PDB file of C-alpha atoms and ligand atoms in Angstrom:
ATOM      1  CA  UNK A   1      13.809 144.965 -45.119  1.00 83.00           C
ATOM      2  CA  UNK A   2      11.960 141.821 -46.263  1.00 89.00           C
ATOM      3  CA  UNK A   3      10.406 139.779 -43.307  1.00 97.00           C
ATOM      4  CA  UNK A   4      11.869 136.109 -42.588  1.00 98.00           C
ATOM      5  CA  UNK A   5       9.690 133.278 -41.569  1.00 98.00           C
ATOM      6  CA  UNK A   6      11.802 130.759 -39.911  1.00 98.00           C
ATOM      7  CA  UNK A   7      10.127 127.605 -38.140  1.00 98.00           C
ATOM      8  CA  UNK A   8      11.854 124.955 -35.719  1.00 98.00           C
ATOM      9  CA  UNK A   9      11.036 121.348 -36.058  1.00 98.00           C
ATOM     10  CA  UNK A  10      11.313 118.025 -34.252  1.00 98.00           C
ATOM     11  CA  UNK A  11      10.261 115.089 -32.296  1.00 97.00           C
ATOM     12  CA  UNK A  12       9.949 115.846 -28.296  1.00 94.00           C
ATOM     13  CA  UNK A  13      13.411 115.405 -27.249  1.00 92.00           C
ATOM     14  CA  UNK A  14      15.115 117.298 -30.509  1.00 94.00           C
ATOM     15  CA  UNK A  15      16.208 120.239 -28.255  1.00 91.00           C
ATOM     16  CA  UNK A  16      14.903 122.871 -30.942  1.00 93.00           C
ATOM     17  CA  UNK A  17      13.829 125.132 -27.658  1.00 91.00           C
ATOM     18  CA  UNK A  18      17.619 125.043 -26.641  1.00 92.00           C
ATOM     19  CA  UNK A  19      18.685 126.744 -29.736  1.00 95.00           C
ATOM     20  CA  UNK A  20      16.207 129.532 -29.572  1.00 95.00           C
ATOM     21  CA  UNK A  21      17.899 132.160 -27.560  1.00 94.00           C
ATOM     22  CA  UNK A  22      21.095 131.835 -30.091  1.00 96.00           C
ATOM     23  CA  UNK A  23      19.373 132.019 -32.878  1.00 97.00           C
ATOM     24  CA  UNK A  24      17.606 135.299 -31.885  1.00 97.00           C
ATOM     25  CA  UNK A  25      21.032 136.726 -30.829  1.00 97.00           C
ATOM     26  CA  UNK A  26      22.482 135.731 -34.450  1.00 97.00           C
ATOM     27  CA  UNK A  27      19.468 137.388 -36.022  1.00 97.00           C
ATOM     28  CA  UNK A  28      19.746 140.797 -33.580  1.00 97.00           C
ATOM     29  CA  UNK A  29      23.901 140.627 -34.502  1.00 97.00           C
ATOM     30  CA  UNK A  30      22.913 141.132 -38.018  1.00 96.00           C
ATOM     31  CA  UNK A  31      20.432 144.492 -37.171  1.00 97.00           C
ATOM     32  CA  UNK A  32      17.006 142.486 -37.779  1.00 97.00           C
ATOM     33  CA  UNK A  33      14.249 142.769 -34.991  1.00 98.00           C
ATOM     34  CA  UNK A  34      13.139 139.289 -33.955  1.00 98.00           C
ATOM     35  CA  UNK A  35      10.138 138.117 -33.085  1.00 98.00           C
ATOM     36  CA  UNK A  36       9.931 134.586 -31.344  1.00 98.00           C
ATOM     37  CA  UNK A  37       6.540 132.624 -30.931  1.00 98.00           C
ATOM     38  CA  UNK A  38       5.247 128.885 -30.700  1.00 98.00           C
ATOM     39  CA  UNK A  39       2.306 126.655 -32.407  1.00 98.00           C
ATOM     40  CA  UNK A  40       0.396 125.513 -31.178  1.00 98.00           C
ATOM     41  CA  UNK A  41      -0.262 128.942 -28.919  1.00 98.00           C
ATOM     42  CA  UNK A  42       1.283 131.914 -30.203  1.00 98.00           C
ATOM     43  CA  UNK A  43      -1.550 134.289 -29.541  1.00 98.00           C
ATOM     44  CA  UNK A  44      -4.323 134.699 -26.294  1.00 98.00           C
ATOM     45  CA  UNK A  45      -6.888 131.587 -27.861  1.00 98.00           C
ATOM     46  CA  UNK A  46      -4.310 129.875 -29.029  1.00 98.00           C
ATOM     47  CA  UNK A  47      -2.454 129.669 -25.720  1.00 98.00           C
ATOM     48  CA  UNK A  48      -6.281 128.213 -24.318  1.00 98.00           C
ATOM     49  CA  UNK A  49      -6.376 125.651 -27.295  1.00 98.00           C
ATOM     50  CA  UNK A  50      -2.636 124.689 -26.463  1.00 98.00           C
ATOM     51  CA  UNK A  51      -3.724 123.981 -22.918  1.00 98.00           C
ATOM     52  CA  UNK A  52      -6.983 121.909 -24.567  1.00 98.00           C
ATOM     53  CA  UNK A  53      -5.175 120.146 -27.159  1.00 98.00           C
ATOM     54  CA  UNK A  54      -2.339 119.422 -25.418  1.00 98.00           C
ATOM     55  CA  UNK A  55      -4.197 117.543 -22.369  1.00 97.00           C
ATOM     56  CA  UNK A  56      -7.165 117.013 -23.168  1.00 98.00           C
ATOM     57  CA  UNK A  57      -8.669 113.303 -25.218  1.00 97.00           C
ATOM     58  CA  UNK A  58      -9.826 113.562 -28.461  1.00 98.00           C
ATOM     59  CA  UNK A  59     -10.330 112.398 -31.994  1.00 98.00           C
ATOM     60  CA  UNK A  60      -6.810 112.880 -34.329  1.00 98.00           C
ATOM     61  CA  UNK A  61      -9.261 114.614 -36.093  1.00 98.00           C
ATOM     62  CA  UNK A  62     -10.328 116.938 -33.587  1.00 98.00           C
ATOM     63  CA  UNK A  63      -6.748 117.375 -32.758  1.00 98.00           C
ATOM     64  CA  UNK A  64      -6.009 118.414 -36.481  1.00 98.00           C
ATOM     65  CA  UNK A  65      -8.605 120.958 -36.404  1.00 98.00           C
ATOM     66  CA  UNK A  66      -7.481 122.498 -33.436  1.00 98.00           C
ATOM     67  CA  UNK A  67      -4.100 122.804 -34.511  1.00 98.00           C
ATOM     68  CA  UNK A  68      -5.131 124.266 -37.524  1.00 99.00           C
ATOM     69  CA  UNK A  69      -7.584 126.884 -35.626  1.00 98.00           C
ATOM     70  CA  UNK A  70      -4.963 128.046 -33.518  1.00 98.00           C
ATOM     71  CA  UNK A  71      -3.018 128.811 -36.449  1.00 98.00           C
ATOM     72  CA  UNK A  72      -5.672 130.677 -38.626  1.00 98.00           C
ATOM     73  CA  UNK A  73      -5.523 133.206 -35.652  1.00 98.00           C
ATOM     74  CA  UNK A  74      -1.847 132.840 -35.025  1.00 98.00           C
ATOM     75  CA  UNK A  75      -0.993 133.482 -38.668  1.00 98.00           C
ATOM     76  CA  UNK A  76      -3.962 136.449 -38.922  1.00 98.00           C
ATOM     77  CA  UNK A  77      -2.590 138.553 -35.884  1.00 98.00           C
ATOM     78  CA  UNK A  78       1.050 137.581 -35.055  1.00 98.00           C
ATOM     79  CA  UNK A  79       2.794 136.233 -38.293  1.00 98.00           C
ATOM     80  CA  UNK A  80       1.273 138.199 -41.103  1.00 98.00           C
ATOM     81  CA  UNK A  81       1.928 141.570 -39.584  1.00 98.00           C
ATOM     82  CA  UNK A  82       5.364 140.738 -38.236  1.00 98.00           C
ATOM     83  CA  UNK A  83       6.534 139.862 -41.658  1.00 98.00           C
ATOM     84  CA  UNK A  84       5.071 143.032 -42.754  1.00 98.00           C
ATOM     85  CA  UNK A  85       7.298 145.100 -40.223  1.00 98.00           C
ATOM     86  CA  UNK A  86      10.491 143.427 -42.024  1.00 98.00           C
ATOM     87  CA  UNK A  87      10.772 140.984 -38.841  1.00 98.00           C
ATOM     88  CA  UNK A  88      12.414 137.901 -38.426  1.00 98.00           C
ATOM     89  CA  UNK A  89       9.552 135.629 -37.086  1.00 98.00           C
ATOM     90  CA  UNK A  90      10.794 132.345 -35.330  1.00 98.00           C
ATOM     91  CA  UNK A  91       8.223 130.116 -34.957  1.00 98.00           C
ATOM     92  CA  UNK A  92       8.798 126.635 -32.543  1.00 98.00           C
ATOM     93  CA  UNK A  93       6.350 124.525 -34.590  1.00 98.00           C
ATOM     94  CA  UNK A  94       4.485 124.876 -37.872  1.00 98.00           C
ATOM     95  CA  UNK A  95       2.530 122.974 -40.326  1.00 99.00           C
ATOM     96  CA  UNK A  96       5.002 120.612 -40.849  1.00 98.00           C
ATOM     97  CA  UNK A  97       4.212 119.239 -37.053  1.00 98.00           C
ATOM     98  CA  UNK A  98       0.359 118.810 -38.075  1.00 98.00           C
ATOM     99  CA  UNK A  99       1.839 116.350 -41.231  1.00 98.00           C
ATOM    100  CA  UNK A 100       4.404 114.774 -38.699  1.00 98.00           C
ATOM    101  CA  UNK A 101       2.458 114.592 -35.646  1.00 98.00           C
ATOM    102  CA  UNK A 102      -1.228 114.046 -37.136  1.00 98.00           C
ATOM    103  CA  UNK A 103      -0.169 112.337 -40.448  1.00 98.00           C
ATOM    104  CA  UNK A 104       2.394 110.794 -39.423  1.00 98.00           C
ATOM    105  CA  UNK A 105       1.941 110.013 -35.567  1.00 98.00           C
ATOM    106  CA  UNK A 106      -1.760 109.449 -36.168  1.00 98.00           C
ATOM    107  CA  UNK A 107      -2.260 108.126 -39.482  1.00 98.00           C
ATOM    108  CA  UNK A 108      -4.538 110.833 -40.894  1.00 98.00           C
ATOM    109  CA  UNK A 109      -4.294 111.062 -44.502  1.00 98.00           C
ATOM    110  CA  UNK A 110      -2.249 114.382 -45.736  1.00 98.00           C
ATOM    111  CA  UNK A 111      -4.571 114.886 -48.709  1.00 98.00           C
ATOM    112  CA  UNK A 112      -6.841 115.912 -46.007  1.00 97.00           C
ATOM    113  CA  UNK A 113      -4.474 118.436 -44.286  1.00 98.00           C
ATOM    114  CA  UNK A 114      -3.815 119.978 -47.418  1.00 98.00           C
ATOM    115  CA  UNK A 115      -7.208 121.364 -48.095  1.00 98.00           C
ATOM    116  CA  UNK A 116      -6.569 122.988 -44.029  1.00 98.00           C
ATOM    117  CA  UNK A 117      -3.173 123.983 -45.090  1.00 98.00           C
ATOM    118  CA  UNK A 118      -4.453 126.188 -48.369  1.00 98.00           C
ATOM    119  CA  UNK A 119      -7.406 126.904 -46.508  1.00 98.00           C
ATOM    120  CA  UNK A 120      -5.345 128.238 -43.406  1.00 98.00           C
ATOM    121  CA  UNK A 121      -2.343 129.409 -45.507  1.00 98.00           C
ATOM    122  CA  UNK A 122      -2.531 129.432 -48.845  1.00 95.00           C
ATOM    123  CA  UNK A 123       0.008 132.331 -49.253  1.00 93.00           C
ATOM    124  CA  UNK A 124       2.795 131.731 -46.813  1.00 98.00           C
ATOM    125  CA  UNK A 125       5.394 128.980 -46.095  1.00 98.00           C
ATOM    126  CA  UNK A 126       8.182 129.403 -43.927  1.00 98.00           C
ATOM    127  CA  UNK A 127      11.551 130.754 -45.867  1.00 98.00           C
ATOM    128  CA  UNK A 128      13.625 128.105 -43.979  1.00 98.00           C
ATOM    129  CA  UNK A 129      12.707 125.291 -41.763  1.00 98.00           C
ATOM    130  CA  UNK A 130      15.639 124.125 -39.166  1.00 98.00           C
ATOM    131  CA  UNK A 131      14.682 120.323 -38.311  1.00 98.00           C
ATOM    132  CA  UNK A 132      15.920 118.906 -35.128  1.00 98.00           C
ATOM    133  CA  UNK A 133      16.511 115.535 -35.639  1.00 98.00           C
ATOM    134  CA  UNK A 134      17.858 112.829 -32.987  1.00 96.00           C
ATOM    135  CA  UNK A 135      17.312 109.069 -33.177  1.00 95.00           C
ATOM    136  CA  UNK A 136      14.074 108.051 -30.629  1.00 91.00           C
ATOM    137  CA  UNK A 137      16.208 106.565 -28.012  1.00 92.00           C
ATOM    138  CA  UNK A 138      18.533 110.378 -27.478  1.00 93.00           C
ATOM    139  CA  UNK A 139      14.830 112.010 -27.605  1.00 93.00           C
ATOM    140  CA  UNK A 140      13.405 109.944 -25.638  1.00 89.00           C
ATOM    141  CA  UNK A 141      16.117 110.033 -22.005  1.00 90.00           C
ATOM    142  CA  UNK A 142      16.018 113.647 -22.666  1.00 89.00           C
ATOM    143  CA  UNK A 143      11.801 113.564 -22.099  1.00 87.00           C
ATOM    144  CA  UNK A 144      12.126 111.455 -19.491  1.00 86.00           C
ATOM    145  CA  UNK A 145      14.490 113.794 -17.631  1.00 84.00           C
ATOM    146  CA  UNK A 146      12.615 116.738 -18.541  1.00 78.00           C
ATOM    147  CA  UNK A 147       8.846 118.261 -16.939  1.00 76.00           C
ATOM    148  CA  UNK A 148       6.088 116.392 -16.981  1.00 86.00           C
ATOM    149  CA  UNK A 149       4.668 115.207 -20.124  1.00 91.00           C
ATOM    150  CA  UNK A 150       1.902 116.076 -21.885  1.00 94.00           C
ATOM    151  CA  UNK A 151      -0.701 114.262 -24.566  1.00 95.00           C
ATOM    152  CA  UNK A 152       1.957 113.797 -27.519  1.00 95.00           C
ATOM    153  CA  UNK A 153       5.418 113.147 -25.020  1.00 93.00           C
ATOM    154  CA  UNK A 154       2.949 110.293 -23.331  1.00 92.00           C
ATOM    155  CA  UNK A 155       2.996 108.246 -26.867  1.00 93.00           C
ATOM    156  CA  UNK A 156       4.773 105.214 -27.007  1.00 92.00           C
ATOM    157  CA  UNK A 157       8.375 104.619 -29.010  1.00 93.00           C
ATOM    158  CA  UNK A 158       6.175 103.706 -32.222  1.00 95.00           C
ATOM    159  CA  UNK A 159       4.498 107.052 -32.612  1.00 97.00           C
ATOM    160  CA  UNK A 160       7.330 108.974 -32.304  1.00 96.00           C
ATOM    161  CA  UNK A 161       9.240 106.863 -34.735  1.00 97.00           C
ATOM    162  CA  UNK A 162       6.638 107.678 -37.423  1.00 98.00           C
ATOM    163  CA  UNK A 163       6.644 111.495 -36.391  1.00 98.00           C
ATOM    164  CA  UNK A 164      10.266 111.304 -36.750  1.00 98.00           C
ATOM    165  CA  UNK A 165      10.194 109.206 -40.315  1.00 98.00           C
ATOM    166  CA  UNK A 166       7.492 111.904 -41.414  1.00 98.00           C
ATOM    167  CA  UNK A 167       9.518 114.843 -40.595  1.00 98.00           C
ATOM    168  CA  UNK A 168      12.231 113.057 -42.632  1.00 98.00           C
ATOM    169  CA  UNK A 169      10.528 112.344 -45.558  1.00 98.00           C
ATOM    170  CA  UNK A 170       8.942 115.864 -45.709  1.00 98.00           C
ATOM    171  CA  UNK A 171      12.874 117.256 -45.887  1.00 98.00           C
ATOM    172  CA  UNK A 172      13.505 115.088 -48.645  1.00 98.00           C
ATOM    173  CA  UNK A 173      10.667 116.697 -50.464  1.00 98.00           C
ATOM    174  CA  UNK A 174      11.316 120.014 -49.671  1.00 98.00           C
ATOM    175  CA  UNK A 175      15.273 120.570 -49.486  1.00 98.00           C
ATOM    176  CA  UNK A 176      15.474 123.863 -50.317  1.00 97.00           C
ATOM    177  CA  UNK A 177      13.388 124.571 -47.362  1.00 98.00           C
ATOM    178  CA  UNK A 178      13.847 121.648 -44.694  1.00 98.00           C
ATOM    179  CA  UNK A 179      17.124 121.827 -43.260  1.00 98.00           C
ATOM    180  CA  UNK A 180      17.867 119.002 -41.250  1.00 98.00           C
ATOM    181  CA  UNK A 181      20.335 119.759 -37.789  1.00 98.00           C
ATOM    182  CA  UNK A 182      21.750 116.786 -36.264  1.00 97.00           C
ATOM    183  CA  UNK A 183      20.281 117.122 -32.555  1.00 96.00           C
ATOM    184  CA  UNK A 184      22.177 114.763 -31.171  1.00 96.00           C
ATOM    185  CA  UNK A 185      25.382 116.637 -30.880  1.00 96.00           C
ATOM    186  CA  UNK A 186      26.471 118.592 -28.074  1.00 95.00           C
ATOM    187  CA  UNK A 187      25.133 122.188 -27.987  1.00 95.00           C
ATOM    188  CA  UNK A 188      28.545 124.125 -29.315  1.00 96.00           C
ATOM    189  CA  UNK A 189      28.497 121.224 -32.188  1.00 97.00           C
ATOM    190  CA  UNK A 190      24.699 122.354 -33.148  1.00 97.00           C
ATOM    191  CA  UNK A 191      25.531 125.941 -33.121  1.00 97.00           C
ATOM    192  CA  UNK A 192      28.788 125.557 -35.750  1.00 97.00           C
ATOM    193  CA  UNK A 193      25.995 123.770 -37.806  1.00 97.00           C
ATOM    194  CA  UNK A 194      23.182 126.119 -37.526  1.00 98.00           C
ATOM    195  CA  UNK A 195      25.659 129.470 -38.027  1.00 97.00           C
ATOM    196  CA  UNK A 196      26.513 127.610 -41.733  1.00 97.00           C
ATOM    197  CA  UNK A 197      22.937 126.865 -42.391  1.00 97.00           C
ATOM    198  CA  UNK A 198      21.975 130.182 -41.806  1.00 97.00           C
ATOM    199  CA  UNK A 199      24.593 131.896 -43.630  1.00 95.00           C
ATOM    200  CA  UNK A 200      22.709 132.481 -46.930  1.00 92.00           C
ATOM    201  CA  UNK A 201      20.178 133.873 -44.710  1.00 92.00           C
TER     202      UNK A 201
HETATM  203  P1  LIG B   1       6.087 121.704 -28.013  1.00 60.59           P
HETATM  204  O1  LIG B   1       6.190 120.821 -26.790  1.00 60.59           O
HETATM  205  O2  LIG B   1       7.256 121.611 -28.923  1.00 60.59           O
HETATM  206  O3  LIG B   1       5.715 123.114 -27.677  1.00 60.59           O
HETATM  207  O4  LIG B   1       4.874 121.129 -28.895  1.00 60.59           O
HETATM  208  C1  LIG B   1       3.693 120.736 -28.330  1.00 60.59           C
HETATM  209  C2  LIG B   1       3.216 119.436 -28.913  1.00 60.59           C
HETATM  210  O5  LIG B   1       2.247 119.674 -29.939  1.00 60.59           O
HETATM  211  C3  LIG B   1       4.298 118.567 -29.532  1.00 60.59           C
HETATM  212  O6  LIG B   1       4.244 117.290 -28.941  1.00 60.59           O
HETATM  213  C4  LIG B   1       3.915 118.460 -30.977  1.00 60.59           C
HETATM  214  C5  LIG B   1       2.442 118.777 -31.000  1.00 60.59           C
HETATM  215  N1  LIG B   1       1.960 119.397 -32.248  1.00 60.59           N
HETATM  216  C6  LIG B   1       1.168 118.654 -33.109  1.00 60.59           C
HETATM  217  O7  LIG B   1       0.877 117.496 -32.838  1.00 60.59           O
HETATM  218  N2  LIG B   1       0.713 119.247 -34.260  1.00 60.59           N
HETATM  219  C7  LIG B   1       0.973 120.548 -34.581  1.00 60.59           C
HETATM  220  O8  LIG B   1       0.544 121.042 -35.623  1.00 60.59           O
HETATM  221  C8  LIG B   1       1.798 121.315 -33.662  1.00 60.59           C
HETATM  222  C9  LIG B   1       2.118 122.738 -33.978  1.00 60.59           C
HETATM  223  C10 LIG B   1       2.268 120.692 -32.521  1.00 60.59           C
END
């Protein structure tokens, strides 16, 4: 069976984690063996440059690199050979979060996130991108009710508007691809929605 590279997407807040367990249950229903990891982490280092990137200051360029790093490994020794079992890989986070968060959020210019992207991935892209999206102020009372927050939850109502309008405009040039989930309905109202976006699928 072919493998399936599926990625979640969204501004802190979306609920994309809440959705996980369901959608590996929907994908197990069907007979395919799931495997479920996160960006930026996903393997040993990239866990440790999670923990860096996540707390620690630094240039947006820094931050860009880092993301990409933990993805050369993530893609290398989780993604590539999962996909080559016939797995259904769910990944929470992608590339798309280094255009929305790093591009967008921090103003770094794509053209330069391309050359990582090819570099880093050249061959794959996700099959099917699910994007959580909920207007700032919905994302933003569920933050502030969740754990504490880290590097990126910390940024002001601005920055997550542009990570937000980023993640937007990159489903409007990609459709095929970005599917966008309205995250601010109630969880039963998201499932009905994801079960007919992943019918083809
Ligand atoms: P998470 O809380 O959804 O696990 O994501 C961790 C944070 O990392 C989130 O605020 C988005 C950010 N991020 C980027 O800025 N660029 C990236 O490429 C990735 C994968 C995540």
């Amino acid at each position: 069976m072919r493998g399936l590279f599926i990625t979640l997407e969204g501004v802190d807040g979306a609920g994309k984690s809440s959705h996980v367990e369901w959608l590996a249950a929907h994908f197990r229903s069907l007979g395919r063996s799931v495997l479920f990891t996160r960006e930026p982490g996903g393997t040993p280092l990239g866990e440790k440059l999670r923990d860096i990137v996540l707390h620690d200051a630094m240039h947006p360029e820094t931050e860009a690199l880092i993301m990409f790093a933990a993805r050369r490994e993530h893609v290398e020794q989780v993604i590539h050979p999962a996909l080559a079992r016939g797995e259904v890989v769910i990944s929470d986070r992608f590339t798309d979060a280094s255009f929305a968060y790093q591009c967008g959020g921090r103003g770094l210019p794509e053209a330069r996130l391309e050359i990582l992207e090819n570099w880093v991935h050249g061959d794959l892209q996700p099959d099917l991108t699910l994007l959580f999206d909920v207007p700032g102020e919905i994302a933003q009372a569920r933050l502030a009710a969740a754990r504490e927050p880290d590097r990126f939850e910390r940024e002001r109502m601005d920055f997550h508007s542009r990570v937000r309008e980023a993640y937007l405009r990159r489903a409007m040039r990609y459709p095929n691809r970005i599917r966008v989930i309205d995250g601010s309905r109630t969880l039963d109202e998201v499932r009905a929605q994801l079960a007919v976006t992943l019918e083809p699928w």
